[in-house]
Tab-separated table of C-alpha atoms and ligand atoms in Angstrom:
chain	number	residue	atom	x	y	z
A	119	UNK	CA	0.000	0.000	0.000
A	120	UNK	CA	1.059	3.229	-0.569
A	121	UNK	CA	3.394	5.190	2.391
A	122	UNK	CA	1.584	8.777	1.094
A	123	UNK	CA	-1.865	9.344	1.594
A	124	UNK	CA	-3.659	12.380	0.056
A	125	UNK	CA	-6.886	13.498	2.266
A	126	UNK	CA	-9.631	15.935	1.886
A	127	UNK	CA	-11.482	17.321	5.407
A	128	UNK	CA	-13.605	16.063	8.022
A	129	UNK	CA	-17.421	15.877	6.640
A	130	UNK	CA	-16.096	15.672	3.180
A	131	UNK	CA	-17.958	17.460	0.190
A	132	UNK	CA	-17.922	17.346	-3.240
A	133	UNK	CA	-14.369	19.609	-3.773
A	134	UNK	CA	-12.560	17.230	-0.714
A	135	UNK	CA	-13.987	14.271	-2.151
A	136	UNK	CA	-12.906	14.738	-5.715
A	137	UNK	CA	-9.914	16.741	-4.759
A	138	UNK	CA	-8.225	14.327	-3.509
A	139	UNK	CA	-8.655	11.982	-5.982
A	140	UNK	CA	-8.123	14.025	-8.934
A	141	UNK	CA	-4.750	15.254	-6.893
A	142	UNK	CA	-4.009	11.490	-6.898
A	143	UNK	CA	-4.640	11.116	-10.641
A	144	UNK	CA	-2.285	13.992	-11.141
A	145	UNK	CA	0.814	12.503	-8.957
A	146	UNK	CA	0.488	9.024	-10.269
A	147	UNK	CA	1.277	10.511	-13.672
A	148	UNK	CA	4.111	12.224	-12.034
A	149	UNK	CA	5.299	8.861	-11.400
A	150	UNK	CA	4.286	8.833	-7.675
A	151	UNK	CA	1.710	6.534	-6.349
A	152	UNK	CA	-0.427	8.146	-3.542
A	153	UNK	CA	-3.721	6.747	-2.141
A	154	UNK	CA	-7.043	8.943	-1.795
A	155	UNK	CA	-8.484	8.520	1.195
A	156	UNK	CA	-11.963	10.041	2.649
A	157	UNK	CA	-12.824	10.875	6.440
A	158	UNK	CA	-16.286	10.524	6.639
A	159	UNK	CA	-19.356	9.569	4.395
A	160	UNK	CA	-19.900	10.637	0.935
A	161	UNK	CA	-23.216	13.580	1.053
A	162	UNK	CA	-25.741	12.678	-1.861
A	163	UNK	CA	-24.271	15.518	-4.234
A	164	UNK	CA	-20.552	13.710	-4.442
A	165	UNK	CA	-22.359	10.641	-4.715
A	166	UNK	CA	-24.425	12.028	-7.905
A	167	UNK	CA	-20.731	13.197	-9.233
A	168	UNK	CA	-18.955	9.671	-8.820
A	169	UNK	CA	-21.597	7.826	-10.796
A	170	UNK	CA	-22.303	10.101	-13.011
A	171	UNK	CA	-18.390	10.293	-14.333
A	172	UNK	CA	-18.234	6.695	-12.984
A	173	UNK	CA	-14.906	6.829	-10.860
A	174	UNK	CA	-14.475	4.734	-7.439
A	175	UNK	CA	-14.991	6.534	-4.171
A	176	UNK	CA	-11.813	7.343	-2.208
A	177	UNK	CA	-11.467	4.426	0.398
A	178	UNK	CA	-12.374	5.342	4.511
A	179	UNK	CA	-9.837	6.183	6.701
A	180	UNK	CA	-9.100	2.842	9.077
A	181	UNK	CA	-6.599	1.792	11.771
A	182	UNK	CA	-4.499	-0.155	9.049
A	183	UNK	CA	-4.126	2.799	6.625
A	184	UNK	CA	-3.015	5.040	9.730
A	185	UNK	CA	-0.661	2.734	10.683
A	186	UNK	CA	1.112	2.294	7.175
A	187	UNK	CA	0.902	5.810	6.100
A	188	UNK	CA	3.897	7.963	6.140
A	189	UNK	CA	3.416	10.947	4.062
A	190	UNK	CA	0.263	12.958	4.374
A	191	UNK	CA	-1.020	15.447	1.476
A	192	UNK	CA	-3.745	17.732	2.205
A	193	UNK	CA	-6.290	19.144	-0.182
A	194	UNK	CA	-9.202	21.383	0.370
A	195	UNK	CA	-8.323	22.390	3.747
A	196	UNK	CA	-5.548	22.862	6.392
A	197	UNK	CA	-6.848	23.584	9.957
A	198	UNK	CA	-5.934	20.154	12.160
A	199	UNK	CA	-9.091	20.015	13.531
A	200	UNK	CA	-10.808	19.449	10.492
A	201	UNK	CA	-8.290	16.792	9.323
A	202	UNK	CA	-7.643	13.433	9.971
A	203	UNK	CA	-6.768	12.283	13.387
A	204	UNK	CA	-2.966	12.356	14.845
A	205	UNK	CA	-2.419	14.360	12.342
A	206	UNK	CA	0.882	14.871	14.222
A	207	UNK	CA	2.167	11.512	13.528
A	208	UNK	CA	2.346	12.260	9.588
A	209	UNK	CA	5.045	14.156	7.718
A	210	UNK	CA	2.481	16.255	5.996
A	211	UNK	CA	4.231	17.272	2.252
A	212	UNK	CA	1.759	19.423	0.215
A	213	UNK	CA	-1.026	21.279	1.265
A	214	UNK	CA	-3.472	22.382	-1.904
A	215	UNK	CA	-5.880	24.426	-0.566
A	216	UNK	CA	-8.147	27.772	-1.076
A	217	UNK	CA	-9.103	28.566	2.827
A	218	UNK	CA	-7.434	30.517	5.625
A	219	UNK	CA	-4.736	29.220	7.133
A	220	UNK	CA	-4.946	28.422	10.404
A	221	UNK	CA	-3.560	25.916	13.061
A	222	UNK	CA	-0.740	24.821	10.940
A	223	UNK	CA	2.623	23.721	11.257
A	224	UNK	CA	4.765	21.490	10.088
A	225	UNK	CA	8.830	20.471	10.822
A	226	UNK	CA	10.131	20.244	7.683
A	227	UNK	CA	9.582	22.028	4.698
A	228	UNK	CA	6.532	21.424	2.565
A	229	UNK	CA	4.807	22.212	-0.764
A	230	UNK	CA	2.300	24.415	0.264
A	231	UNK	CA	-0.243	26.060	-2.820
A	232	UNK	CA	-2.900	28.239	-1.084
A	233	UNK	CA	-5.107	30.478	-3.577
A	234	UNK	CA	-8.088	32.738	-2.733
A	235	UNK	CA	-10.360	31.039	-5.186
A	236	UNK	CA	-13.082	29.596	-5.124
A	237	UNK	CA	-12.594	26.276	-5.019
A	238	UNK	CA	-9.064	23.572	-4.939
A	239	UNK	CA	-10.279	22.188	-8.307
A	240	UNK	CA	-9.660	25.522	-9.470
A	241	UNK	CA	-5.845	24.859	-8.475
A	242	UNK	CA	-5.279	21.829	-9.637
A	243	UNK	CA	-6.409	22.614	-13.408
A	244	UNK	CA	-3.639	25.245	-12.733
A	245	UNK	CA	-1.091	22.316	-11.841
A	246	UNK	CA	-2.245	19.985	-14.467
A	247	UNK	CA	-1.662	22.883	-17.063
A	248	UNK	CA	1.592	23.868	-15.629
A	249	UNK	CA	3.250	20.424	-15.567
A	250	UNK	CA	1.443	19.532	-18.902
A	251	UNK	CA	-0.535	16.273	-17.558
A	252	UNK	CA	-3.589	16.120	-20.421
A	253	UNK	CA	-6.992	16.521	-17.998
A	254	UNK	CA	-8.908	13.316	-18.935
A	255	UNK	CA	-12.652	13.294	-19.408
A	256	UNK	CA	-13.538	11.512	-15.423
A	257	UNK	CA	-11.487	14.025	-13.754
A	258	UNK	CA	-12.862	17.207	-15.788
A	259	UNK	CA	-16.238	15.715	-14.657
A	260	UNK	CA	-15.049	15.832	-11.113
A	261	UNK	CA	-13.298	19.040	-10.866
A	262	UNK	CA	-16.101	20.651	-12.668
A	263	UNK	CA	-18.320	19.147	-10.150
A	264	UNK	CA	-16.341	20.648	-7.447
A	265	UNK	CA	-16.320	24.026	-8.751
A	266	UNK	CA	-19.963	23.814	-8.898
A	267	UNK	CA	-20.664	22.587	-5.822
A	268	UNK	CA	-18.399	24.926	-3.722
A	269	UNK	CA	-19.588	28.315	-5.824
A	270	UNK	CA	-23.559	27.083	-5.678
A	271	UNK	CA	-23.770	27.293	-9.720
A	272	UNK	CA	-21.415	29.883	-9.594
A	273	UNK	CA	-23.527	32.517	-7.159
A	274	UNK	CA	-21.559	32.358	-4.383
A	275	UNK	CA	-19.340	35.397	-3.639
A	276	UNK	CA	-16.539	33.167	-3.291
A	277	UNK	CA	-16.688	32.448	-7.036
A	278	UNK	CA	-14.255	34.093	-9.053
A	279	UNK	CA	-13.995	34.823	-12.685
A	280	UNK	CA	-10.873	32.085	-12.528
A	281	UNK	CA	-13.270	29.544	-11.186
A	282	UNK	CA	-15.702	30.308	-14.215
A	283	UNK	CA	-12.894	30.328	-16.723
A	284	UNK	CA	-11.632	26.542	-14.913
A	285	UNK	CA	-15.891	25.563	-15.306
A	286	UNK	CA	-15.921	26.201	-18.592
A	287	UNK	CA	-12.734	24.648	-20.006
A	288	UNK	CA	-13.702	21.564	-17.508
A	289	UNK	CA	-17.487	21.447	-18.879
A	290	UNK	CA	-16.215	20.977	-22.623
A	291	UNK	CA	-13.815	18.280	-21.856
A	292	UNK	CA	-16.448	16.502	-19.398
A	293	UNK	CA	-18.561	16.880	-22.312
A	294	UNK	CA	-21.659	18.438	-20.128
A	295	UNK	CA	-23.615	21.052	-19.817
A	296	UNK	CA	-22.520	23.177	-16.529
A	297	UNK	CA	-25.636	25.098	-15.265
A	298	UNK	CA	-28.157	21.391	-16.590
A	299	UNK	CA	-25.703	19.276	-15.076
A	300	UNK	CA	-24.786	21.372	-11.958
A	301	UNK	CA	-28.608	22.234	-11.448
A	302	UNK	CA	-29.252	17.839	-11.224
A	303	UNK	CA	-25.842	17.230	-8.733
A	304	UNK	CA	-27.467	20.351	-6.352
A	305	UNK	CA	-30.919	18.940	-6.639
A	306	UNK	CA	-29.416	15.045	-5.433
A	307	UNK	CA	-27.686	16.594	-2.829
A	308	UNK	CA	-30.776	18.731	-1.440
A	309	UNK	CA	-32.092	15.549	-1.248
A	310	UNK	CA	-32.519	15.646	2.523
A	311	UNK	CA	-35.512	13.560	2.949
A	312	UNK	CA	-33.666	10.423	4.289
A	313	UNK	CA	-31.062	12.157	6.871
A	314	UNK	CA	-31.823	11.395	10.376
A	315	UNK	CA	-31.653	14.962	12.922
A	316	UNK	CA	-28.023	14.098	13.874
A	317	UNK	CA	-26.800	13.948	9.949
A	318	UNK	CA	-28.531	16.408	9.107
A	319	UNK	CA	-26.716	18.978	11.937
A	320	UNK	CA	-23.316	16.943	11.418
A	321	UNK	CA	-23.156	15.977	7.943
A	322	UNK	CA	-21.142	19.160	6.645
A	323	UNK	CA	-20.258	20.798	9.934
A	324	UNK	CA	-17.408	22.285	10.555
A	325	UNK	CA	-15.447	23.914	13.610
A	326	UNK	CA	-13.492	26.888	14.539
A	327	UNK	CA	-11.454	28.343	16.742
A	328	UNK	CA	-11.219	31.771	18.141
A	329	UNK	CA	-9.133	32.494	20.829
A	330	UNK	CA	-10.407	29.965	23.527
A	331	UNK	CA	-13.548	29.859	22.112
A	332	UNK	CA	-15.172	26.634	19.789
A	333	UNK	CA	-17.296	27.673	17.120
A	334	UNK	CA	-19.067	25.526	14.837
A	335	UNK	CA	-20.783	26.048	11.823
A	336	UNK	CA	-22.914	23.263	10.124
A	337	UNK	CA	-24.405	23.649	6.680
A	338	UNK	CA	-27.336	21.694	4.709
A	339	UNK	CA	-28.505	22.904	1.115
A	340	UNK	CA	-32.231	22.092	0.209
A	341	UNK	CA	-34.890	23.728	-2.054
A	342	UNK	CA	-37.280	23.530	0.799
A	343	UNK	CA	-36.389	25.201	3.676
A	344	UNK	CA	-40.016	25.080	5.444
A	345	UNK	CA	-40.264	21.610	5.659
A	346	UNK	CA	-36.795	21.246	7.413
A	347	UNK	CA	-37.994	23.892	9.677
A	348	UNK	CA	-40.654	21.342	10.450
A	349	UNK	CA	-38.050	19.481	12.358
A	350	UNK	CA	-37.269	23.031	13.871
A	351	UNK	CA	-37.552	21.588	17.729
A	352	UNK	CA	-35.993	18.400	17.368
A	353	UNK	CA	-32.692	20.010	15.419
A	354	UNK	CA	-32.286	22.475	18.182
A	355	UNK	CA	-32.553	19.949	20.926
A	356	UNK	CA	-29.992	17.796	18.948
A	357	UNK	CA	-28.130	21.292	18.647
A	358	UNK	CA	-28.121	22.006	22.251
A	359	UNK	CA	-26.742	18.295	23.297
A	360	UNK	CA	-23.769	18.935	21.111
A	361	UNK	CA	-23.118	22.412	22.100
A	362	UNK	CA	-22.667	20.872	26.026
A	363	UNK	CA	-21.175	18.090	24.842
A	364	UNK	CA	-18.342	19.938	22.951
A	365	UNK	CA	-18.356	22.490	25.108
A	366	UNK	CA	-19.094	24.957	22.539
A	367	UNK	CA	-19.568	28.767	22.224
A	368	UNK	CA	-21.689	28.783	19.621
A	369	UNK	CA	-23.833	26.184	16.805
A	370	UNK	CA	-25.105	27.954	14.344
A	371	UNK	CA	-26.893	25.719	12.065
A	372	UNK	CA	-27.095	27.176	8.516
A	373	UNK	CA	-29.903	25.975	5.972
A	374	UNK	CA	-29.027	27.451	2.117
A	375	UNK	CA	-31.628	27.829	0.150
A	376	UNK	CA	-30.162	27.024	-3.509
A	377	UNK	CA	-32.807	28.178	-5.299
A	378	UNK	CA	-33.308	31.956	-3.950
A	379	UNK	CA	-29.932	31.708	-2.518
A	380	UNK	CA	-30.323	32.888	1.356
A	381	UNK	CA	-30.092	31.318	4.346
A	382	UNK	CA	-31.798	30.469	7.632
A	383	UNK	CA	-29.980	29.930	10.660
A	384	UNK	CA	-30.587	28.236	13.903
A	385	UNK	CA	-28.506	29.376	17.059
A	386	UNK	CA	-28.041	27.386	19.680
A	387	UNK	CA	-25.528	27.748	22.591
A	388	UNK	CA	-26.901	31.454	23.650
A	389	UNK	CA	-25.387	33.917	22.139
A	390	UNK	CA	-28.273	35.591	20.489
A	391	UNK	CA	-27.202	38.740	20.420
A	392	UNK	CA	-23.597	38.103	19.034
A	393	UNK	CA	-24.940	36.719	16.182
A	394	UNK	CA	-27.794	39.758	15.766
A	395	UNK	CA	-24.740	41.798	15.635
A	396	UNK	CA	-22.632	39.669	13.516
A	397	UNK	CA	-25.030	39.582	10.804
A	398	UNK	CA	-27.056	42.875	11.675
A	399	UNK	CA	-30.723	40.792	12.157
A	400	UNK	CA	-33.116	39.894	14.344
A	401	UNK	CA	-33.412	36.437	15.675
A	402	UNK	CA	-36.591	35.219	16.638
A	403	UNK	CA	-36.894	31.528	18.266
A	404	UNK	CA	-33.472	31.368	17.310
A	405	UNK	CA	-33.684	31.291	14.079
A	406	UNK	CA	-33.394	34.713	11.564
A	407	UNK	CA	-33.030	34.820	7.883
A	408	UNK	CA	-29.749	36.161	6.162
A	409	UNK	CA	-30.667	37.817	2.637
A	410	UNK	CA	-28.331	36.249	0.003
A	411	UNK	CA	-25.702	35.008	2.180
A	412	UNK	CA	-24.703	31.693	1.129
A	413	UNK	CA	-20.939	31.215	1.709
A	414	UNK	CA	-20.235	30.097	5.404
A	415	UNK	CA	-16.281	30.509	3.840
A	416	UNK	CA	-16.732	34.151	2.927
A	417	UNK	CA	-20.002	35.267	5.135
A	418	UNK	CA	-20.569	33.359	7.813
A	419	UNK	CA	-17.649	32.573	9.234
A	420	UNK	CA	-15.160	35.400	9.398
A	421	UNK	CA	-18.112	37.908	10.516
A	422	UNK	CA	-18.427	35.453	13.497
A	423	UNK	CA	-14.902	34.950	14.191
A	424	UNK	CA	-14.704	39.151	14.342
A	425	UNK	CA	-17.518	39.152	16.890
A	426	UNK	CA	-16.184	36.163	18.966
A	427	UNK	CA	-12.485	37.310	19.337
B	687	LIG	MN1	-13.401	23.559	-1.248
């Protein structure tokens, strides 16, 4: 088995999913062999993304694989509490990603290719071009999946025009349509109806730090926001167990709406009023509407961090 493993975050999506395989296509026709690996479940959106360019899911994370790994490659994100576990016990060589950068270090040297775009798909095209390795038809597919999952169709403000520019270059080669296709991988990944309470508030969550303070920040995309808000009681009691349980400052539980592009939040962990002030709302029962915010990377996030530290 291979001694370098190449991993996307905790709660991967579409971009960690694919990124690290696509990364893995890349260095095994660099001539070095390098295993994708995953760290949680698939969502219903990568899913859609795998079949439809038919390419094998990245294998789970086990004991074994920890244990033979030497080399660790990181796509998609850097923060070690989003990574895989003991992260300390790797030699961690590249890092390919497009967030902040925070609780990082390494020993040695490393690669390390960080880009305020929108997505890490949007990088690797960059590296495929720039070392001249031809983009095949499956991973176009994927890293034009990618892009379209982590700009929303190309509304979110974390899109730039370079992420359009990748899209479109990736859409002819994957042979699809971007906005038919990308519309279909949203809609199976809205697909909530099957998600128990506690998958629905963990399944993309993600935490922070700020100062001594946890944050975390969980987000679901649907195209029906009132019937999730049926479950409104039962997700906040689920919220409030993990909140103690974590010891947590805040949950704030973000539903996007992919259609009108907004989102609802729940808060739990009581700090109302930081949020109001955060986001400049009202929240009623917990729960206020933010007016074309969709991007817990570029709106949600750092406006909390400010008001937390
Ligand atoms: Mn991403």
């Amino acid at each position: 088995m291979s001694k370098i493993i190449v991993t996307g975050h905790r709660n991967p999506d579409t971009d960690s999913i694919t990124s690290a395989i696509v990364y893995s296509y890349f260095k095994k026709q660099r001539g070095i062999d390098v295993l994708p690996i995953r760290l949680g479940e698939m969502n219903k959106e990568t899913e859609h993304a795998l079949s439809y360019f038919n390419v094998d899911a990245p294998v789970l994370v086990d004991d074994n694989i920890v244990e033979k790994a030497e080399e660790l490659i990181l796509v998609d994100h850097n923060e070690r509490q989003q990574s895989i576990e003991h992260i300390e016990k790797f030699k961690i060589t590249e890092v390919i990603d497009h967030h902040r950068i925070a609780n990082f270090e390494t020993i040695d040297p490393l690669y390390y290719r960080a880009e305020p775009v929108g997505c890490t798909a949007t990088i690797l095209l960059k590296l495929f071009k720039e070392y001249n390795v031809e983009v095949p038809k499956q991973m176009a597919g994927l890293m034009l999946s990618a892009i379209i999952s982590d700009s929303l169709l190309f509304k979110s403000p974390t899109c730039t025009d370079e992420d359009i520019q990748a899209a479109e270059e990736l859409s002819k080669i994957a042979g699809v349509d971007a906005n038919v296709y990308g519309l279909d991988m949203l809609k199976a990944g809205a697909d909530l109806t099957d998600k128990s309470i506690n998958e629905l508030v963990t399944m993309d969550a993600k935490e922070f730090e700020v100062g001594e303070h946890k944050l975390e920040i969980a987000q679901v995309n649907t195209v029906d926001v009132d019937g999730l808000l049926e479950q409104k009681q039962a997700i906040e009691e689920r919220l409030d167990v993990i909140v103690k349980d974590k010891g947590l400052k805040l949950f704030l539980f973000v539903i996007t709406d992919i259609l009108n592009n907004d989102s609802t939040i729940l808060v739990a962990g009581g700090e109302d009023e930081k949020v109001e002030r955060a986001f400049d709302v009202k929240i009623e029962n917990h729960t206020a509407l933010l007016k074309g915010v969709v991007s817990r990377k570029k709106q949600i996030a750092p406006v909390l961090m400010r008001q937390f530290s």
